[in-house]
Structure formats: C-alpha cells, structure tokens
Amino acid sequence: MQKGNIGVTTENIFPVIKKFLYSDHEIFIREIVSNAVDATQKLKTLANKGDFKGETGELKVCVKVDKDNGTITVSDRGLGMTEEEIDKYINQIAFSGANDFLDKYKDDANAIIGHFGLGFYSSFMVSKKVEIVTKSYQEGAKAVKWSCDGSPSYEIEETEKADRGTDIIMYIDDDCKEFLEKNKIEELLRKYCRFLPVPVAFGKKTEWKDGKQVDTEEDNVINNTTPIWTKKPSDLKDEDYKEFYRELYPMSDEPLFWIHLNVDYPFNLTGVLYFPKIKNNIELQRNKIQLYCNQVYVTDSVEGIVPDFLTLLHGVIDSPDIPLNVSRSYLQSDSNVKKISSYITKKVSDRLQSLFKNDRKEFEQKWDDIKIFINYGMLTQDDFYDKAKNFALFKDCDGKYFTFEEYQQLIKDNQTDKDGNLIYLYAQNKEAQYSYIEAAKNKGYSVLLLDGQLDTPIVSMLERKFEKSRFTRV
Ligand code: ADP
Ligand code: MG
C-alpha cells in the first residue's frame, strides 16, 4: 500500500470545498456522473479508432443509493484508470494562487469548480470518505483502489475488480443524509443528467404487484441520450419539436414557433428556442431557457448569454464554448459570449423575417402573441430594431395589419398636418374610446389600436425614430 499527500498548495482544500461550495453542493452528482459519461465516451472513441480491441459491451452508467451503508455509488464501464493515471489526474491537482481565487469567487461555486477542475473533488462536499475502485481498459491492467477521508492524504492499493471501468463510492456525511433518499437523487439526476449522451440507470423500473411497488428486471434509465437539439433539423418534424417542448414544459401551452440553432464556427452552439404563448405577466416567463454544456445541465439563468429580450423565450442552448467557470460580469465581456449573443439575435430576427415574408397570413395571426417580444427587443436593442422595423406590424381598430412602411403610405395624404408632420392617431381601448374612434373614422382617418403592454414606450420610441411624425390619442 502506498500513502501520500494530494498535491494541493492550499494546506487543506476539503474544508474549503465544503464551506464555500455548501449552497451548491448538489452538483456533486453532475460532476461524478458526467465523469463517468466522459470515461464511457473516451472508451467508445478508442474502440472506433481501433485502439481498444476488446468488447465494449453495454455501456451504461449506474447510480446506486445504499441507505443502510450510507453510500452512493456511480459505476461506469468506461476506460478506467491505472495507478499512474490516478496519480496524475486525481492526486496532483495543481493550482496556484488558490487563496486569492477562492476569496474572489467564494460566492460562485461553479467558478471554483470549473477553474480548478475540482469536478471529482466536489464529491467531498457531501462525503466523509470517497473511494475509487477502477480498472483500466489496457491489457493486463491491475485494478486499484484509492481512498481518501477528506484530509489531504490518500491511500492507494491493489484490489480485485472483475470488469473494466470505475466505481466511485461516496460515504455520505451525516449532515448530508438527504442525499441518501431515493427521491432526492432521482430529482437531481433529472435536473442535471436528463439529456446526458450515455444511458444512466438509477435502480430498476418498478411495477405494482400484489398491492405494492416491486422492482422489475428493467433498468430505470433516467435520461434521453439524443435530445432533439443534437439532431439535424432536416430529420425533425414539427411534432418532434412540439413533443420536446411538452417534455420540457409540461404545463405550458403549445409554442408559437421555434428556432433550431446550429453553428460550429467561430464557436460551437446548438439548441432550440421556442416562442412561448405569453400570458399576462412577462416577468414570470423569464429564466426558462436551460443552458447545457455537451448535454450536461449547467443553469437556467442565461442573462448575459442571450440578449435580455430573448430571456423571454423557452428552450435549450448547448455550448462548450461558454466559459461557465467565470463570474457573470466577466461573462458579459467575453468575446465568445458576445458573438453568441449577437448570433442568437440574428437568428431570431432572420426567422421572424422569413416567417413574415413566406407566410404573412400566419405571421399576422401570431402577431398579437409575438408582439411583446418584438416590441421588447426593439426597445432594448438597436440592432434588433433595425431588422424588426421591416416586419413589425401596426394593427388598426378594425383588426387590419400594416408594416410601418405600408402604414405611412396609407395615411400620408390624408393625415399630414400643415407643418408637414405625419399624424398617427391611436386608441388604447377600443370600447372606452369607441365614439372617438368612430368620429375619426367618419372623417376618413385611420386609427391604430395600441393596447399592448409595451405600447407606451414604443410610441415614444417611434416618435424619435420616425422623422416628422406625431402620435396622438383620439
Ligand atoms: P475534468 O472532468 O474536468 O477533467 P475532474 O476533476 O472531474 O476534472 O476529473 C479529473 C480526471 O479524473 C478526469 O479528467 C479523468 O482523467 C479522471 N476521472 C475522473 N472520473 C473518472 C472515471 N469515472 N473514469 C475514468 N477517469 C476518471
Ligand atoms: Mg469532470
């Protein structure tokens, strides 16, 4: 048996991990399961390249909770590790300036974890002891067992393991007992692992038998390994997008339309964004976009990554190029993130533009529902206004729709005052202002209906943008 110290420069990283990361400690499950997925995919790659000649067999990641022994075990049949690899990848966590960094980012668990590659060590947020039992795929490899009780010293010894791959055994701390509840782990797997690219089994499927729930033979696979954003748009039907939307937001109405994002240069990004049917309060709609990194769930707060007005959209964005290990303020100045943000804006305006051009009737039918996004975007983002001014619509009191340009043409002869100003007449309430609307119409004027949530600021903006124009209430 060999003993040694884990190569960290801070005297004792574990209390730090526990203390600073406490609020977010549930992410250990994401880190450990995604390592198992990585190891599995690496093995697949080796097999494809012919560097691994054995049988890959069924490649599943298994998560087990043993309440009696107080452990959670994550097992994979991936490439495993040799003793040297454990030493290199687990024992020597090299980092410098650790104290400064911890100080700076102490409120941001993702920052610390990402920065130090502490992925594996996040298991110590919930464990008093962690064991790695692993056997490399390499021929003649010996199985090894590493264990560490949360102090910076570890033990490593040879062991027996029948199969290739790795078991991570976490002995859950007494103050983290909630993680030994099956429901809790199931909830976390659903949150973080729902779309991982390798099947993740959590126990067995159950069925009712003789008045109680019993395990069946079938693994309880908790993830969908090929969510639609990983597929080609040409292979997908409308129904697939709608079904995926229902999977993500079972309580929501059907989406109005969606945009499939797919770029690989100059950054990698895939995803599907949905225009939801907005109910009354737009604030309630925020933070429904989920951010993934190679199918690993990261967060549902995407401010800074997508433009503000698009945080009203729903859906999924997956990008390995968004630096997740940095603070929010840094994120906004990151050049990749800026590019991503303007790419998304462009995709959204292109999609709206083509909907308008190719099917104006449908566009008009959806206008009342999408108006709020478009107005919000026009108000908050100049580059979006420049595109949207070509397809944004006015609606008159008779329910007819016009582009800005069309409407100008319509009223220019009849509604220009003596100083040459174009007068836009509008009502905010069709019923309350009924008699005024009728009176104006009888004089041959057109009256717009501006009763939307954002129409007041829109009117002030348009007065500034349009030359020689005034908006006047009837
Ligand atoms: P990262 O995943 O970002 O590399 P981690 O701290 O999560 O950082 O893991 C460190 C390293 O430990 C991995 O890069 C990998 O080499 C090794 N490792 C962790 N878990 C496994 C596993 N289940 N199978 C094989 N290797 C693993
Ligand atoms: Mg990792």
Coordinates of C-alpha atoms and ligand atoms in Angstrom, one line a residue:
M1 CA 0.0 0.0 0.0
Q2 CA 1.2 3.5 -0.8
K3 CA 0.4 6.6 1.1
G4 CA 0.8 10.2 0.0
N5 CA -0.5 13.7 0.1
I6 CA -2.7 15.2 -2.6
G7 CA -0.8 17.8 -4.4
V8 CA -2.6 21.0 -3.5
T9 CA -0.9 24.1 -2.4
T10 CA -3.6 25.2 0.0
E11 CA -3.0 23.3 3.2
N12 CA -6.4 21.7 3.3
I13 CA -8.7 22.1 0.3
F14 CA -11.5 20.0 1.7
P15 CA -12.9 22.3 4.4
V16 CA -12.7 25.0 1.7
I17 CA -14.7 22.9 -0.7
K18 CA -17.3 22.2 2.0
K19 CA -17.6 25.6 3.3
F20 CA -17.6 27.7 0.2
L21 CA -19.5 25.4 -2.0
Y22 CA -22.1 24.4 0.5
S23 CA -25.0 26.1 -1.1
D24 CA -24.5 24.4 -4.4
H25 CA -23.3 21.0 -3.1
E26 CA -25.9 19.0 -5.0
I27 CA -23.8 19.5 -8.2
F28 CA -21.5 16.7 -7.0
I29 CA -23.9 14.3 -8.7
R30 CA -23.5 16.1 -12.0
E31 CA -19.7 16.1 -11.7
I32 CA -19.4 12.5 -10.8
V33 CA -21.9 11.2 -13.3
S34 CA -20.5 13.4 -16.1
N35 CA -17.0 12.0 -15.4
A36 CA -18.5 8.5 -15.8
V37 CA -20.0 9.6 -19.1
D38 CA -16.8 11.1 -20.3
A39 CA -14.9 7.9 -19.4
T40 CA -17.5 5.9 -21.4
Q41 CA -17.3 8.1 -24.4
K42 CA -13.5 8.0 -24.4
L43 CA -13.7 4.3 -24.5
K44 CA -16.1 4.4 -27.4
T45 CA -13.6 6.7 -29.2
L46 CA -10.8 4.4 -28.6
A47 CA -12.8 1.5 -29.9
N48 CA -13.8 3.4 -33.0
K49 CA -10.2 4.2 -33.7
G50 CA -9.2 0.6 -33.2
D51 CA -7.1 1.4 -30.2
F52 CA -9.3 -0.7 -28.0
K53 CA -9.9 -4.1 -29.4
G54 CA -12.0 -5.8 -26.7
E55 CA -15.7 -6.0 -26.4
T56 CA -17.3 -2.7 -25.4
G57 CA -20.5 -4.4 -24.4
E58 CA -23.4 -2.5 -22.9
L59 CA -22.1 0.9 -21.9
K60 CA -24.3 2.2 -19.2
V61 CA -23.6 4.4 -16.2
C62 CA -25.3 3.1 -13.0
V63 CA -26.1 5.1 -9.9
K64 CA -27.0 3.3 -6.7
V65 CA -28.0 4.5 -3.3
D66 CA -27.4 2.2 -0.3
K67 CA -29.2 3.8 2.6
D68 CA -28.1 1.1 5.1
N69 CA -24.4 1.6 4.4
G70 CA -24.8 5.3 3.8
T71 CA -23.2 5.3 0.3
I72 CA -23.9 6.5 -3.2
T73 CA -22.0 4.6 -5.9
V74 CA -21.6 5.7 -9.5
S75 CA -20.3 3.0 -11.8
D76 CA -19.2 3.1 -15.4
R77 CA -17.7 0.7 -17.9
G78 CA -15.5 3.3 -19.5
L79 CA -11.8 3.4 -19.9
G80 CA -10.9 3.2 -16.2
M81 CA -7.6 4.4 -14.7
T82 CA -4.2 2.8 -14.0
E83 CA -2.4 3.6 -10.8
E84 CA -0.3 6.2 -12.7
E85 CA -3.3 7.8 -14.1
I86 CA -4.9 8.1 -10.7
D87 CA -1.7 9.8 -9.5
K88 CA -1.7 12.1 -12.5
Y89 CA -5.4 13.0 -12.7
I90 CA -6.6 12.7 -9.1
N91 CA -3.7 13.2 -6.8
Q92 CA -1.9 16.1 -8.4
I93 CA -4.5 18.8 -8.5
A94 CA -2.2 21.6 -9.4
F95 CA -3.2 25.1 -8.8
S96 CA -1.6 28.3 -7.9
G97 CA -2.9 31.4 -6.2
A98 CA -5.6 29.3 -4.7
N99 CA -6.3 31.6 -1.8
D100 CA -6.8 34.7 -3.9
F101 CA -9.1 32.9 -6.2
L102 CA -11.2 31.4 -3.5
D103 CA -11.5 34.8 -2.0
K104 CA -12.6 36.4 -5.2
Y105 CA -15.2 33.8 -6.2
K106 CA -16.3 32.5 -2.9
D107 CA -20.0 33.0 -3.7
D108 CA -19.8 31.3 -7.0
A109 CA -19.4 27.6 -6.7
N110 CA -19.3 27.0 -10.5
A111 CA -16.3 29.3 -10.8
I112 CA -14.2 27.5 -8.3
I113 CA -15.1 24.0 -9.5
G114 CA -14.6 24.9 -13.2
H115 CA -11.4 26.8 -12.6
F116 CA -9.6 24.1 -10.6
G117 CA -11.1 21.2 -12.4
L118 CA -12.3 20.2 -9.0
G119 CA -15.1 18.2 -10.6
F120 CA -14.1 15.0 -8.9
Y121 CA -13.4 16.7 -5.6
S122 CA -16.9 18.1 -5.4
S123 CA -17.8 14.6 -4.1
F124 CA -16.2 15.8 -0.8
M125 CA -18.9 18.4 -0.4
V126 CA -21.2 15.6 0.7
S127 CA -18.9 12.8 1.7
K128 CA -16.7 11.9 4.7
K129 CA -14.9 9.4 2.6
V130 CA -14.6 8.6 -1.1
E131 CA -13.2 5.5 -2.8
I132 CA -12.3 5.0 -6.4
V133 CA -12.2 1.4 -7.5
T134 CA -11.0 1.2 -11.0
K135 CA -9.6 -1.0 -13.7
S136 CA -8.1 0.3 -16.9
Y137 CA -9.2 -0.9 -20.3
Q138 CA -5.5 -1.6 -21.1
E139 CA -4.5 -5.2 -21.4
G140 CA -3.1 -6.7 -18.2
A141 CA -4.1 -3.6 -16.1
K142 CA -4.4 -4.2 -12.4
A143 CA -7.4 -3.0 -10.5
V144 CA -6.7 -0.3 -7.9
K145 CA -8.5 1.2 -5.0
W146 CA -7.9 4.8 -4.0
S147 CA -9.5 6.2 -0.9
C148 CA -9.4 9.5 0.9
D149 CA -11.3 10.5 4.0
G150 CA -11.4 14.2 3.4
S151 CA -8.0 15.1 4.8
P152 CA -5.3 15.9 2.2
S153 CA -3.9 12.4 2.4
Y154 CA -5.0 9.4 0.4
E155 CA -4.3 5.7 0.3
I156 CA -3.9 3.5 -2.8
E157 CA -3.7 -0.2 -3.1
E158 CA -4.2 -3.1 -5.5
T159 CA -7.6 -4.7 -5.5
E160 CA -9.9 -7.1 -7.3
K161 CA -12.3 -5.9 -9.9
A162 CA -13.9 -8.2 -12.5
D163 CA -14.9 -5.6 -15.1
R164 CA -13.2 -2.7 -16.8
G165 CA -14.3 0.7 -15.6
T166 CA -14.7 2.8 -12.5
D167 CA -16.8 2.8 -9.3
I168 CA -16.9 6.0 -7.3
I169 CA -18.1 5.2 -3.8
M170 CA -19.2 8.1 -1.7
Y171 CA -19.7 7.7 2.0
I172 CA -22.2 10.4 2.7
D173 CA -21.6 12.7 5.5
D174 CA -24.0 12.7 8.5
D175 CA -25.2 16.2 7.8
C176 CA -26.0 15.4 4.1
K177 CA -28.3 12.4 4.8
E178 CA -30.9 13.8 2.4
F179 CA -28.8 12.6 -0.4
L180 CA -29.4 9.0 0.7
E181 CA -33.1 9.5 -0.2
K182 CA -34.0 7.8 -3.4
N183 CA -36.4 10.6 -4.4
K184 CA -33.7 13.3 -3.8
I185 CA -31.2 11.6 -6.1
E186 CA -33.9 10.9 -8.7
E187 CA -34.8 14.6 -8.6
L188 CA -31.1 15.6 -9.0
L189 CA -30.5 13.2 -11.8
R190 CA -33.5 14.6 -13.6
K191 CA -32.2 18.1 -13.2
Y192 CA -28.6 17.6 -14.2
C193 CA -28.4 14.3 -16.1
R194 CA -31.6 14.3 -18.1
F195 CA -30.0 14.6 -21.5
L196 CA -26.6 13.1 -21.0
P197 CA -25.4 11.2 -24.1
V198 CA -24.9 7.8 -22.3
P199 CA -27.7 5.9 -20.6
V200 CA -27.7 6.5 -16.9
A201 CA -29.6 3.9 -14.9
F202 CA -30.9 4.6 -11.4
G203 CA -32.1 1.3 -9.9
K204 CA -34.8 -0.7 -11.6
K205 CA -38.1 0.2 -13.0
T206 CA -40.9 -0.7 -10.6
E207 CA -44.3 -2.1 -11.0
W208 CA -47.4 -2.7 -8.8
K209 CA -47.6 -6.3 -7.8
D210 CA -49.9 -7.7 -5.0
G211 CA -50.6 -4.3 -3.7
K212 CA -47.0 -3.0 -3.5
Q213 CA -44.3 -1.5 -5.7
V214 CA -41.7 -4.1 -6.7
D215 CA -38.6 -3.9 -8.8
T216 CA -38.7 -5.3 -12.3
E217 CA -35.8 -6.6 -14.3
E218 CA -35.6 -3.5 -16.4
D219 CA -33.1 -0.7 -15.7
N220 CA -34.6 2.6 -14.8
V221 CA -32.9 4.8 -17.4
I222 CA -33.4 8.4 -16.4
N223 CA -32.1 10.2 -19.5
N224 CA -32.9 10.8 -23.1
T225 CA -29.5 10.4 -24.8
T226 CA -30.4 12.0 -28.1
P227 CA -32.5 15.2 -27.3
I228 CA -33.7 17.0 -30.4
W229 CA -31.0 19.7 -30.4
T230 CA -28.4 17.1 -31.1
K231 CA -30.3 16.0 -34.3
K232 CA -30.3 17.6 -37.8
P233 CA -33.2 19.9 -38.4
S234 CA -33.9 18.1 -41.7
D235 CA -34.6 14.9 -39.7
L236 CA -37.2 16.5 -37.5
K237 CA -40.9 17.2 -37.9
D238 CA -43.0 19.9 -36.3
E239 CA -44.4 17.2 -34.0
D240 CA -40.9 16.4 -32.7
Y241 CA -40.3 20.0 -31.7
K242 CA -43.7 20.2 -30.0
E243 CA -43.2 16.9 -28.2
F244 CA -39.8 18.1 -26.9
Y245 CA -41.4 21.3 -25.7
R246 CA -44.0 19.3 -23.8
E247 CA -41.2 17.3 -22.3
L248 CA -39.5 20.4 -21.0
Y249 CA -42.6 22.4 -20.0
P250 CA -45.5 20.1 -19.4
M251 CA -47.6 22.9 -18.0
S252 CA -47.3 25.3 -20.9
D253 CA -49.5 26.0 -23.9
E254 CA -48.2 24.9 -27.3
P255 CA -45.3 27.2 -28.5
L256 CA -46.0 29.7 -31.3
F257 CA -42.9 28.6 -33.3
W258 CA -39.3 27.7 -32.7
I259 CA -35.8 28.2 -34.0
H260 CA -33.2 25.5 -34.3
L261 CA -29.7 26.8 -33.6
N262 CA -26.7 25.1 -35.1
V263 CA -23.3 26.7 -35.5
D264 CA -19.9 25.2 -35.4
Y265 CA -17.8 28.2 -36.4
P266 CA -16.4 30.5 -34.9
F267 CA -18.0 28.9 -31.8
N268 CA -19.9 25.8 -31.1
L269 CA -23.6 26.1 -30.3
T270 CA -26.7 24.1 -30.7
G271 CA -30.1 24.4 -29.3
V272 CA -33.8 25.0 -29.9
L273 CA -35.5 28.2 -28.8
Y274 CA -39.3 28.4 -28.6
F275 CA -41.5 31.4 -28.7
P276 CA -44.0 30.6 -26.0
K277 CA -47.5 31.8 -25.7
I278 CA -47.1 34.7 -23.3
K279 CA -49.6 35.0 -20.5
N280 CA -50.2 38.3 -18.8
N281 CA -47.1 38.8 -16.7
I282 CA -44.0 38.8 -18.8
E283 CA -41.7 38.7 -15.7
L284 CA -43.0 35.3 -14.9
Q285 CA -41.8 34.0 -18.2
R286 CA -38.1 34.6 -17.6
N287 CA -35.5 32.0 -17.0
K288 CA -37.0 29.2 -18.8
I289 CA -34.1 28.7 -21.1
Q290 CA -31.8 25.9 -20.0
L291 CA -28.1 26.1 -20.6
Y292 CA -26.2 22.9 -21.3
C293 CA -22.5 22.1 -21.9
N294 CA -22.2 18.9 -24.0
Q295 CA -25.6 17.8 -22.8
V296 CA -24.7 18.4 -19.1
Y297 CA -27.2 20.7 -17.5
V298 CA -25.5 23.9 -16.1
T299 CA -28.0 26.5 -15.3
D300 CA -31.3 28.1 -16.1
S301 CA -30.2 31.7 -15.7
V302 CA -28.9 32.8 -19.0
E303 CA -28.7 36.6 -18.5
G304 CA -25.6 37.8 -20.2
I305 CA -25.5 35.0 -22.7
V306 CA -28.7 35.6 -24.6
P307 CA -29.9 39.2 -25.1
D308 CA -32.2 40.4 -22.4
F309 CA -35.4 40.4 -24.6
L310 CA -34.7 36.8 -25.5
T311 CA -34.7 35.6 -21.9
L312 CA -38.5 35.5 -22.5
L313 CA -38.0 32.6 -24.9
H314 CA -38.1 29.0 -23.8
G315 CA -35.8 26.1 -24.8
V316 CA -32.3 24.9 -24.6
I317 CA -28.9 26.2 -25.5
D318 CA -25.9 23.8 -25.6
S319 CA -22.4 25.2 -26.0
P320 CA -19.0 24.0 -24.8
D321 CA -17.7 27.5 -25.7
I322 CA -19.4 29.4 -23.0
P323 CA -17.0 29.8 -20.1
L324 CA -19.0 28.6 -17.2
N325 CA -16.2 28.9 -14.7
V326 CA -16.2 32.6 -14.5
S327 CA -18.3 35.3 -12.9
R328 CA -21.3 36.8 -14.6
S329 CA -19.6 40.1 -15.0
Y330 CA -16.7 38.5 -16.8
L331 CA -19.1 36.6 -19.0
Q332 CA -20.6 39.7 -20.4
S333 CA -17.2 40.9 -21.6
D334 CA -16.2 37.6 -23.0
S335 CA -15.8 37.9 -26.8
N336 CA -17.3 34.4 -27.5
V337 CA -20.3 35.2 -25.4
K338 CA -20.8 38.5 -27.3
K339 CA -20.6 36.6 -30.6
I340 CA -23.1 34.1 -29.3
S341 CA -25.5 36.7 -28.2
S342 CA -25.4 38.5 -31.5
Y343 CA -25.7 35.3 -33.4
I344 CA -28.8 34.4 -31.5
T345 CA -30.3 37.8 -32.1
K346 CA -29.6 37.5 -35.8
K347 CA -31.1 34.0 -35.9
V348 CA -34.3 35.2 -34.2
S349 CA -34.7 38.2 -36.5
D350 CA -34.0 36.1 -39.6
R351 CA -36.6 33.6 -38.5
L352 CA -39.2 36.3 -37.9
Q353 CA -38.3 38.0 -41.2
S354 CA -38.8 34.8 -43.2
L355 CA -42.0 33.9 -41.4
F356 CA -43.2 37.4 -42.4
K357 CA -42.1 37.0 -45.9
N358 CA -43.2 33.5 -46.6
D359 CA -46.4 33.4 -44.8
R360 CA -47.7 36.8 -43.9
K361 CA -51.1 35.5 -43.0
E362 CA -49.7 33.2 -40.4
F363 CA -47.4 35.9 -39.2
E364 CA -50.4 38.2 -38.7
Q365 CA -52.3 35.5 -36.9
K366 CA -49.4 35.2 -34.5
W367 CA -48.7 38.8 -34.2
D368 CA -50.7 39.6 -31.1
D369 CA -48.8 36.9 -29.3
I370 CA -45.3 37.7 -30.5
K371 CA -45.7 41.4 -30.5
I372 CA -44.5 41.6 -26.9
F373 CA -41.1 40.0 -27.8
I374 CA -40.6 42.1 -30.8
N375 CA -41.5 45.3 -29.0
Y376 CA -39.3 44.5 -26.1
G377 CA -36.4 43.7 -28.5
M378 CA -36.9 46.9 -30.4
L379 CA -36.9 48.9 -27.3
T380 CA -33.8 47.4 -25.8
Q381 CA -31.6 46.5 -28.7
D382 CA -30.8 48.8 -31.6
D383 CA -29.5 46.1 -33.9
F384 CA -32.8 44.3 -33.4
Y385 CA -34.8 47.4 -34.1
D386 CA -33.0 47.8 -37.4
K387 CA -34.1 44.4 -38.6
A388 CA -37.6 44.4 -36.9
K389 CA -38.7 47.7 -38.4
N390 CA -39.3 45.8 -41.6
F391 CA -41.6 43.2 -40.2
A392 CA -43.1 44.8 -37.1
L393 CA -46.7 45.5 -37.6
F394 CA -49.3 48.1 -36.7
K395 CA -52.9 47.0 -36.1
D396 CA -55.7 49.3 -36.7
C397 CA -59.0 49.4 -34.8
D398 CA -60.6 47.2 -37.5
G399 CA -58.0 44.4 -36.9
K400 CA -56.1 45.1 -40.1
Y401 CA -52.3 44.8 -40.1
F402 CA -49.7 47.1 -41.7
T403 CA -46.0 47.3 -41.8
F404 CA -44.6 50.7 -40.7
E405 CA -43.9 51.5 -44.4
E406 CA -47.3 50.4 -45.6
Y407 CA -49.0 52.4 -42.9
Q408 CA -47.0 55.5 -43.7
Q409 CA -48.2 55.2 -47.3
L410 CA -51.8 54.7 -46.2
I411 CA -52.0 57.9 -44.1
K412 CA -49.6 60.2 -45.8
D413 CA -52.1 62.0 -48.0
N414 CA -54.9 62.4 -45.5
Q415 CA -53.1 62.7 -42.2
T416 CA -50.3 65.2 -42.7
D417 CA -50.7 68.5 -40.8
K418 CA -49.8 71.9 -42.2
D419 CA -46.2 71.7 -40.9
G420 CA -45.7 68.5 -42.8
N421 CA -45.9 66.2 -39.8
L422 CA -47.4 62.8 -40.2
I423 CA -50.2 62.3 -37.6
Y424 CA -50.6 58.8 -36.2
L425 CA -54.0 58.5 -34.5
Y426 CA -54.3 55.8 -32.0
A427 CA -56.6 54.4 -29.3
Q428 CA -55.6 52.4 -26.3
N429 CA -59.0 51.0 -25.5
K430 CA -61.4 50.1 -28.3
E431 CA -64.5 50.1 -26.0
A432 CA -63.8 53.1 -23.9
Q433 CA -62.8 55.2 -26.8
Y434 CA -65.4 53.9 -29.2
S435 CA -67.1 57.2 -30.0
Y436 CA -63.8 59.0 -30.7
I437 CA -62.7 56.2 -32.9
E438 CA -65.9 56.3 -34.9
A439 CA -65.7 60.1 -35.2
A440 CA -62.2 59.9 -36.6
K441 CA -63.1 57.2 -39.0
N442 CA -66.0 59.2 -40.2
K443 CA -63.6 62.0 -41.1
G444 CA -61.7 59.4 -43.2
Y445 CA -58.8 58.9 -40.7
S446 CA -57.2 55.7 -39.8
V447 CA -56.9 54.8 -36.1
L448 CA -54.3 52.4 -34.7
L449 CA -55.0 50.2 -31.7
L450 CA -52.1 50.4 -29.3
D451 CA -53.3 48.5 -26.3
G452 CA -50.2 46.3 -25.7
Q453 CA -48.2 46.2 -22.5
L454 CA -45.3 48.0 -24.1
D455 CA -47.1 50.3 -26.5
T456 CA -46.5 53.5 -24.4
P457 CA -42.7 53.3 -24.6
I458 CA -43.0 52.1 -28.2
V459 CA -44.9 55.2 -29.1
S460 CA -42.2 57.5 -27.6
M461 CA -39.5 55.5 -29.3
L462 CA -41.2 55.6 -32.7
E463 CA -41.7 59.4 -32.4
R464 CA -37.9 59.7 -32.0
K465 CA -37.1 57.2 -34.8
F466 CA -39.6 58.3 -37.4
E467 CA -39.0 61.7 -38.9
K468 CA -41.7 64.4 -38.8
S469 CA -44.2 62.2 -37.1
R470 CA -46.5 62.6 -34.1
F471 CA -48.6 60.1 -32.3
T472 CA -51.9 61.5 -31.0
R473 CA -54.6 59.8 -29.0
V474 CA -58.1 60.1 -30.5
Ligands
ADP1 P1 -12.4 17.0 -15.5 O1 -13.6 16.1 -15.7 O2 -12.7 18.4 -15.8 O3 -11.2 16.5 -16.3 P2 -12.4 16.0 -12.8 O4 -11.9 16.5 -11.6 O5 -13.9 15.8 -12.9 O6 -12.0 17.0 -14.0 O7 -11.7 14.7 -13.2 C1 -10.3 14.6 -13.2 C2 -9.8 13.5 -14.1 O8 -10.0 12.3 -13.4 C3 -10.6 13.3 -15.4 O9 -10.1 14.1 -16.4 C4 -10.2 11.8 -15.7 O10 -9.0 11.7 -16.3 C5 -10.2 11.2 -14.3 N1 -11.5 10.6 -14.0 C6 -12.5 11.1 -13.1 N2 -13.5 10.2 -13.1 C7 -13.2 9.2 -13.9 C8 -13.9 8.0 -14.3 N3 -15.1 7.7 -13.9 N4 -13.3 7.1 -15.2 C9 -12.0 7.4 -15.6 N5 -11.3 8.6 -15.3 C10 -11.9 9.4 -14.5
MG2 MG -15.2 16.2 -14.6

